[in-house]
Coordinates of C-alpha atoms in Angstrom, one line a residue:
M1416 CA -27.1 210.3 71.5
P1417 CA -28.6 207.4 69.4
T1418 CA -27.6 203.9 70.3
A1419 CA -27.0 200.9 68.0
Q1420 CA -30.6 199.8 68.8
D1421 CA -32.1 203.2 67.9
P1422 CA -34.6 202.6 65.0
K1423 CA -33.2 205.8 63.4
R1424 CA -30.0 204.0 62.7
L1425 CA -31.6 201.0 61.0
V1426 CA -31.7 200.6 57.2
G1427 CA -35.4 200.8 56.4
A1428 CA -35.3 198.9 53.1
L1429 CA -33.4 196.0 54.8
V1430 CA -35.8 195.9 57.7
N1431 CA -38.7 195.6 55.3
G1432 CA -36.9 192.9 53.3
V1433 CA -36.3 190.9 56.4
K1434 CA -40.0 191.3 57.4
V1435 CA -41.1 190.0 54.0
M1436 CA -38.7 187.0 54.2
R1437 CA -39.9 186.2 57.7
Y1438 CA -43.5 186.5 56.5
L1439 CA -43.0 184.1 53.6
A1440 CA -41.2 181.6 55.8
H1441 CA -44.2 181.5 58.2
S1442 CA -46.9 181.5 55.6
S1443 CA -48.6 178.1 55.1
D1444 CA -49.5 179.0 51.5
M1445 CA -48.1 181.0 48.6
V1446 CA -49.1 184.7 48.9
G1447 CA -49.7 187.6 46.6
V1448 CA -48.2 191.0 46.6
N1449 CA -51.4 192.7 47.9
Q1450 CA -51.7 190.3 50.8
V1451 CA -48.0 190.8 51.8
A1452 CA -48.4 194.6 51.6
R1453 CA -51.7 194.5 53.6
D1454 CA -50.4 192.2 56.3
L1455 CA -47.1 194.0 56.7
S1456 CA -48.5 197.6 56.3
L1457 CA -46.3 198.2 53.3
N1458 CA -46.9 200.2 50.1
P1459 CA -47.9 197.6 47.4
S1460 CA -45.1 198.9 45.1
T1461 CA -42.6 198.6 47.9
A1462 CA -43.8 195.0 48.6
Y1463 CA -43.5 194.2 44.9
N1464 CA -40.0 195.5 44.6
I1465 CA -38.8 193.6 47.7
L1466 CA -40.4 190.4 46.4
R1467 CA -38.9 190.8 43.0
T1468 CA -35.5 191.3 44.5
L1469 CA -35.9 188.3 46.8
V1470 CA -36.8 186.2 43.7
H1471 CA -33.6 187.4 41.9
E1472 CA -31.5 186.4 45.0
R1473 CA -33.3 183.0 45.3
M1474 CA -34.7 184.0 48.7
A1475 CA -38.2 183.7 47.3
V1476 CA -39.9 181.9 44.4
F1477 CA -42.6 183.2 42.1
E1478 CA -45.5 181.2 40.8
P1479 CA -46.6 182.9 37.5
T1480 CA -49.9 181.2 37.1
T1481 CA -51.2 182.4 40.5
K1482 CA -48.9 185.4 40.8
T1483 CA -47.9 184.3 44.3
Y1484 CA -44.7 184.0 46.2
G1485 CA -43.1 181.7 48.7
P1486 CA -39.7 181.1 50.4
G1487 CA -36.9 180.3 48.1
P1488 CA -34.1 177.7 48.2
A1489 CA -31.4 180.2 49.2
V1490 CA -33.0 180.5 52.6
A1491 CA -32.4 176.9 53.3
D1492 CA -28.8 177.2 51.9
L1493 CA -28.0 179.9 54.4
V1494 CA -29.3 177.9 57.3
N1495 CA -27.6 174.7 56.2
G1496 CA -24.4 176.4 55.4
S1497 CA -24.2 178.1 58.8
L1498 CA -24.9 174.9 60.6
H1499 CA -22.3 173.1 58.5
S1500 CA -19.6 175.6 59.3
I1501 CA -20.4 175.3 63.0
D1502 CA -20.0 171.5 62.8
Q1503 CA -16.8 171.8 60.9
R1504 CA -15.3 174.2 63.4
R1505 CA -16.2 171.9 66.2
L1506 CA -14.4 169.0 64.5
I1507 CA -11.3 171.0 63.7
R1508 CA -10.8 173.2 66.8
P1509 CA -9.1 170.5 68.9
H1510 CA -6.4 170.2 66.2
L1511 CA -5.9 173.9 66.3
Q1512 CA -5.7 174.0 70.1
Q1513 CA -3.1 171.2 70.1
I1514 CA -0.8 173.1 67.7
A1515 CA -1.3 176.4 69.6
D1516 CA -0.4 174.7 73.0
K1517 CA 2.6 172.8 71.6
H1518 CA 4.2 175.6 69.7
H1519 CA 3.0 178.6 71.7
I1520 CA 1.5 180.2 68.6
T1521 CA -1.8 181.5 67.2
V1522 CA -3.6 179.0 64.9
A1523 CA -6.3 180.0 62.5
L1524 CA -8.9 178.3 60.4
W1525 CA -9.7 179.9 57.0
R1526 CA -12.7 179.2 54.7
R1527 CA -12.5 179.8 51.0
D1528 CA -15.3 182.0 49.8
P1529 CA -16.5 182.1 46.1
D1530 CA -15.4 185.7 45.6
E1531 CA -11.7 184.7 46.0
H1532 CA -11.4 185.7 49.6
A1533 CA -10.5 183.7 52.6
V1534 CA -12.6 184.3 55.7
L1535 CA -11.3 183.6 59.2
I1536 CA -13.9 181.3 60.9
D1537 CA -11.9 180.2 64.0
S1538 CA -8.8 181.2 65.8
V1539 CA -7.0 179.7 68.8
E1540 CA -4.3 181.5 70.8
S1541 CA -1.7 180.1 73.1
A1542 CA -0.9 181.2 76.6
A1543 CA 2.3 183.0 75.5
A1544 CA 2.7 186.5 77.0
V1545 CA 3.3 187.9 73.5
R1546 CA 1.1 186.5 70.8
I1547 CA -0.7 187.5 67.6
R1548 CA -4.4 188.0 67.9
L1549 CA -6.9 187.5 65.0
D1550 CA -10.5 188.6 64.7
V1551 CA -12.9 186.0 63.5
G1552 CA -14.7 187.3 60.4
Q1553 CA -11.8 189.1 58.9
R1554 CA -11.3 188.6 55.1
L1555 CA -8.1 188.4 53.1
P1556 CA -7.4 187.9 49.4
L1557 CA -7.5 184.2 48.8
Y1558 CA -4.0 183.8 47.4
I1559 CA -2.0 185.8 49.9
G1560 CA 0.3 184.6 52.7
A1561 CA 1.1 180.9 53.5
M1562 CA -2.6 180.2 53.5
G1563 CA -2.9 181.7 50.0
R1564 CA 0.0 179.6 48.6
C1565 CA -2.0 176.5 49.7
F1566 CA -5.2 177.7 48.0
A1567 CA -3.2 178.6 44.9
A1568 CA -1.6 175.2 44.8
H1569 CA -5.1 173.6 44.4
A1570 CA -6.7 176.3 42.2
G1571 CA -5.8 174.8 38.8
Y1572 CA -4.2 177.9 37.4
D1573 CA -1.3 177.7 34.9
K1574 CA 1.7 180.0 35.5
A1575 CA 0.2 182.9 33.5
G1576 CA -3.1 182.7 35.3
L1577 CA -1.4 182.6 38.7
K1578 CA 0.8 185.6 37.7
A1579 CA -2.4 187.6 37.0
K1580 CA -3.7 186.8 40.4
F1581 CA -0.4 187.6 42.1
S1582 CA -0.3 191.0 40.4
Q1583 CA -3.4 191.9 42.4
L1584 CA -1.8 191.1 45.8
R1585 CA -0.1 193.6 48.1
W1586 CA 2.8 192.4 50.3
E1587 CA 4.7 194.3 53.0
G1588 CA 7.9 192.5 52.3
R1589 CA 9.6 191.9 49.0
L1590 CA 8.4 188.9 47.0
S1591 CA 8.9 188.2 43.3
F1592 CA 6.4 186.2 41.4
E1593 CA 9.0 183.6 40.5
R1594 CA 9.7 182.9 44.1
Y1595 CA 5.9 182.9 44.9
Y1596 CA 5.4 180.5 42.0
R1597 CA 8.1 178.1 43.2
E1598 CA 6.6 178.2 46.7
V1599 CA 3.2 177.4 45.4
E1600 CA 4.6 174.4 43.5
A1601 CA 6.4 173.3 46.7
A1602 CA 3.1 173.6 48.6
R1603 CA 1.5 171.4 46.0
E1604 CA 4.2 168.7 46.4
T1605 CA 4.7 168.8 50.2
G1606 CA 1.3 169.9 51.4
V1607 CA 2.6 172.8 53.4
A1608 CA 3.5 176.4 52.7
V1609 CA 5.5 179.0 54.6
D1610 CA 5.5 182.8 54.5
E1611 CA 8.4 184.6 56.2
N1612 CA 8.2 188.4 56.4
C1613 CA 6.4 188.7 53.1
F1614 CA 2.8 189.2 53.8
E1615 CA 3.6 191.1 57.0
R1616 CA 7.1 192.0 58.2
G1617 CA 8.1 190.3 61.4
V1618 CA 5.5 187.6 61.0
T1619 CA 5.9 184.0 59.9
S1620 CA 3.0 181.8 58.9
V1621 CA 2.8 178.1 58.1
A1622 CA -0.3 176.7 56.4
A1623 CA -1.8 173.6 54.9
A1624 CA -5.0 173.1 52.9
I1625 CA -8.1 171.1 54.0
L1626 CA -9.6 169.2 51.1
D1627 CA -13.2 168.1 50.7
G1628 CA -14.2 164.7 49.2
S1629 CA -13.5 165.8 45.7
G1630 CA -10.0 167.0 46.5
E1631 CA -10.9 170.7 46.4
A1632 CA -9.2 173.0 48.9
V1633 CA -12.2 174.4 50.9
M1634 CA -10.3 175.5 54.1
A1635 CA -6.8 176.0 55.4
I1636 CA -5.1 175.9 58.7
S1637 CA -2.4 178.5 59.3
A1638 CA -0.1 178.9 62.3
I1639 CA 1.0 182.5 62.8
G1640 CA 3.7 183.8 65.0
I1641 CA 6.6 186.2 65.5
A1642 CA 9.2 185.5 62.8
A1643 CA 12.2 185.6 65.1
R1644 CA 10.7 182.9 67.3
N1645 CA 9.9 180.4 64.5
T1646 CA 13.0 179.5 62.5
G1647 CA 15.0 176.4 61.6
G1648 CA 14.0 173.2 63.4
K1649 CA 11.0 174.9 65.1
L1650 CA 9.6 175.9 61.7
I1651 CA 10.1 172.4 60.3
A1652 CA 8.3 170.8 63.3
L1653 CA 5.5 173.3 63.1
G1654 CA 5.0 172.7 59.4
G1655 CA 4.7 168.9 60.1
D1656 CA 2.1 169.4 62.8
V1657 CA 0.1 171.8 60.6
R1658 CA 0.1 169.4 57.7
A1659 CA -0.9 166.5 59.9
A1660 CA -3.8 168.5 61.4
A1661 CA -5.0 169.5 57.9
A1662 CA -4.8 165.8 56.8
R1663 CA -6.9 164.8 59.8
A1664 CA -9.4 167.5 59.1
S1665 CA -9.6 166.5 55.5
R1666 CA -10.5 163.0 56.5
A1667 CA -13.0 164.2 59.0
I1668 CA -15.0 166.4 56.5
G1669 CA -14.5 164.5 53.3
G1670 CA -12.6 161.3 53.6
R1671 CA -9.5 162.8 51.9
T1672 CA -5.9 163.3 53.0
A1673 CA -4.5 166.8 52.5

């Protein structure tokens, strides 16, 4: 039975694309199609199509006068973006851990992606016997849940625009747009949002946005737990701690207060 490392299970076109990217990154000079094809044992038309695709995706640049290629700016963007995310997680994780330990709850760090999704980039669990577990890397629609209300509060949509976004969301519990809109407005005013039994039945989440230096919501902290255990005064205290953690993170990454 083939394993995950079996070459038969690899995507040939992607393997060749990575080979070309690596080749360009280690070349001291700009190189032509025929040289790439020869050095990597590729068909010249295959090499040309890969290079043309890489140029389109800004992973390579093309010099028309010499008809040669070199590494593109998006390669550096990927590396710098990855390192930046790691640094941000290191800065923010202690705040997540503090909330998790104090409130016996799971605390998540979400990053806003350009395609209007939120990506989970870190998660801290408490030592509680029964707790919610999240998988780093999972993606959710940007405007869903408590986290989504926070992102919506900073998105700049008018009521009609937000209603169009709301219509694309799917909730387990009952939630009207008018209620959602009021809660987004409240999140804008108070800096914290709550979702009780709407995104998922039996689950309560409390969230606050992390702002960059320009005041844009780039990340969010959300505390997620069993609804029955997080009510009344406990919910208010949790909201205050999540908001304070987001404010500290905002100052750390951009000098702003959430």
